[in-house]
Amino acid sequence: MKPVLLVIAHGSRDPRHAATVHALVRRVRALRPGVRVETGFLDFNIPSVQGVLESLAAEGVRDVVALPLLLTRAFHAKADIPAVLRDAPPQLRIRQAEVLGPSPLLLSALERRLYEAGLTPADKSSTGVVLASAGSTDPEAIAVIADIAREWRHTGWCAVRPAFASAALPRTEDAVRELRALGCARVAVAPYVLAPGFLPDRIARGAVEAEADVLAEVLGAAPEVARVVLRRYEGAAREAFALSRVSA
């Protein structure tokens, strides 16, 4: 039996968040019909992660891959999720997968969102891009966003600047103005977030305030995101299987 994939989302009071998570999970299920995929939320939404784990244990499930639906390895991946998993029923063997980012597939999804918003490949060399993330107090997460921006710049954009909706600077509107000052003919904002909500709305307001030319949609249930989910699941499942063979 393949391990159950438990997708762990943060949760939000904004109903668009849960709707987007469920749409992404449906896409994942469609790509791997032989894998059981469940969804649990850390806060605000149901079912809770703990509730899903207890239900799985009651059914007799043994192996679970818990996948943080997060783009960077910050506090939730390092502290919140491991704490919840430690309280899981003891009969479950749980392997926590890596977070989704960074990944070339996510860059592809970001670029496709920009094209869906009106850009074309011919616009790249004259367009500056703001890579707008939610933000974090974790220096590792901030450094990852900066690294992604540098990597993306090398694919042909006029310039790419990171921005953050909370906890770090610059804000989206300031990054837009910086790219204007650099001489980019147009400026696009690419939200590096998975689902709509409070912080993505703040990114959008910053883009509008600074008069960005293009504002892309969030990553959402993009096929590239679903593929990353499955890659992280398969990597964790292989590692857990290898460890179990060694211990045997």
Coordinates of C-alpha atoms in Angstrom, one line a residue, residues 40-187:
G40 CA -5.9 19.0 6.8
F41 CA -5.7 22.6 8.1
L42 CA -3.6 24.0 10.9
D43 CA -6.1 26.7 11.7
F44 CA -9.4 28.3 10.8
N45 CA -10.7 25.5 8.5
I46 CA -11.8 21.9 8.9
P47 CA -10.8 19.2 9.0
S48 CA -7.9 19.8 11.3
V49 CA -4.6 18.0 10.8
Q50 CA -5.1 16.2 14.1
G51 CA -8.6 15.1 13.2
V52 CA -7.5 13.7 9.9
L53 CA -4.6 11.8 11.5
E54 CA -7.0 10.3 14.1
S55 CA -9.4 9.2 11.4
L56 CA -6.6 7.6 9.4
A57 CA -5.4 5.7 12.5
A58 CA -8.9 4.5 13.3
E59 CA -9.2 3.1 9.7
G60 CA -6.0 1.1 10.2
V61 CA -3.7 3.3 8.0
R62 CA -0.1 2.9 8.9
D63 CA 2.0 5.1 6.6
V64 CA 1.5 8.8 6.0
V65 CA 3.5 11.4 4.1
A66 CA 2.7 14.8 5.6
L67 CA 3.3 17.5 3.0
P68 CA 3.4 21.2 4.1
L69 CA 1.6 23.3 1.5
L70 CA 4.2 26.0 1.9
L71 CA 6.5 27.7 -0.5
T72 CA 9.4 28.3 2.0
R73 CA 10.7 26.4 5.0
A74 CA 9.8 28.9 7.7
F75 CA 8.2 28.7 11.2
H76 CA 5.2 26.6 10.2
A77 CA 7.3 23.9 8.5
K78 CA 10.0 24.0 11.2
A79 CA 7.8 24.2 14.4
D80 CA 4.0 24.1 14.0
I81 CA 3.7 21.1 11.7
P82 CA 6.3 18.9 13.5
A83 CA 4.5 19.7 16.8
V84 CA 1.2 18.6 15.4
L85 CA 2.7 15.4 13.9
R86 CA 4.3 14.5 17.3
D87 CA 0.9 14.4 18.8
A88 CA -0.4 12.0 16.1
P89 CA -1.7 8.5 17.1
P90 CA 1.4 6.4 17.8
Q91 CA 0.4 3.6 15.4
L92 CA 0.9 6.0 12.4
R93 CA 4.3 6.1 10.7
I94 CA 4.6 9.7 9.5
R95 CA 7.2 11.2 7.2
Q96 CA 7.2 15.0 6.8
A97 CA 7.9 15.9 3.2
E98 CA 9.9 19.0 2.1
V99 CA 8.1 22.3 1.4
L100 CA 7.2 23.0 -2.2
G101 CA 9.8 25.7 -2.9
P102 CA 12.2 26.4 -4.5
S103 CA 11.5 24.5 -7.7
P104 CA 11.9 25.2 -11.4
L105 CA 8.3 24.1 -11.8
L106 CA 7.1 27.0 -9.6
L107 CA 9.1 29.4 -11.7
S108 CA 7.3 28.0 -14.7
A109 CA 4.0 28.5 -13.0
L110 CA 4.9 32.1 -12.1
E111 CA 5.8 32.8 -15.7
R112 CA 2.7 31.3 -17.0
R113 CA 0.6 33.4 -14.7
L114 CA 2.3 36.5 -16.0
Y115 CA 1.5 35.4 -19.6
E116 CA -2.1 34.7 -18.6
A117 CA -2.2 38.3 -17.3
G118 CA -1.2 39.8 -20.6
L119 CA 2.5 39.6 -21.1
T120 CA 4.2 37.7 -23.9
P121 CA 7.7 36.1 -24.1
A122 CA 8.7 39.0 -26.4
D123 CA 8.1 41.4 -23.4
K124 CA 10.6 39.7 -21.1
S125 CA 13.7 41.8 -21.9
S126 CA 11.8 45.1 -21.3
T127 CA 9.8 44.0 -18.2
G128 CA 10.8 44.2 -14.6
V129 CA 9.1 41.7 -12.3
V130 CA 8.3 42.0 -8.6
L131 CA 8.4 38.6 -7.0
A132 CA 5.9 39.3 -4.2
S133 CA 5.8 36.8 -1.3
A134 CA 3.9 36.7 1.9
G135 CA 7.0 37.5 4.0
S136 CA 8.5 35.9 7.1
T137 CA 10.6 36.6 10.1
D138 CA 12.8 33.6 9.3
P139 CA 16.1 34.7 7.6
E140 CA 16.3 31.4 5.7
A141 CA 12.9 32.0 4.1
I142 CA 13.8 35.6 3.1
A143 CA 17.1 34.4 1.6
V144 CA 15.3 31.8 -0.4
I145 CA 13.0 34.4 -2.0
A146 CA 16.0 36.6 -2.8
D147 CA 17.8 33.6 -4.4
I148 CA 14.7 32.8 -6.5
A149 CA 14.5 36.4 -7.7
R150 CA 18.2 36.3 -8.8
E151 CA 17.7 33.0 -10.6
W152 CA 14.6 34.2 -12.4
R153 CA 16.4 37.3 -13.6
H154 CA 18.8 35.1 -15.5
T155 CA 16.0 33.8 -17.7
G156 CA 15.7 37.0 -19.6
W157 CA 13.7 39.5 -17.6
C158 CA 14.8 43.2 -17.5
A159 CA 15.1 42.8 -13.7
V160 CA 13.5 40.9 -10.9
R161 CA 13.1 42.2 -7.3
P162 CA 11.8 40.4 -4.3
A163 CA 9.0 42.0 -2.2
F164 CA 7.2 41.0 1.0
A165 CA 3.6 41.6 2.2
S166 CA 4.7 41.3 5.9
A167 CA 7.6 40.9 8.3
A168 CA 10.3 42.1 5.8
L169 CA 11.0 44.8 3.3
P170 CA 10.6 46.0 0.6
R171 CA 6.8 46.1 0.1
T172 CA 5.4 45.5 -3.3
E173 CA 4.8 49.1 -4.1
D174 CA 8.4 50.1 -3.3
A175 CA 9.7 47.3 -5.5
V176 CA 7.5 48.5 -8.4
R177 CA 8.9 52.0 -8.0
E178 CA 12.5 50.7 -7.9
L179 CA 12.0 48.9 -11.2
R180 CA 10.5 52.0 -12.7
A181 CA 13.6 53.9 -11.6
L182 CA 15.9 51.3 -13.2
G183 CA 14.3 52.1 -16.5
C184 CA 12.2 49.0 -17.1
A185 CA 9.6 49.8 -19.8
R186 CA 6.9 47.9 -17.9
V187 CA 6.6 46.4 -14.4

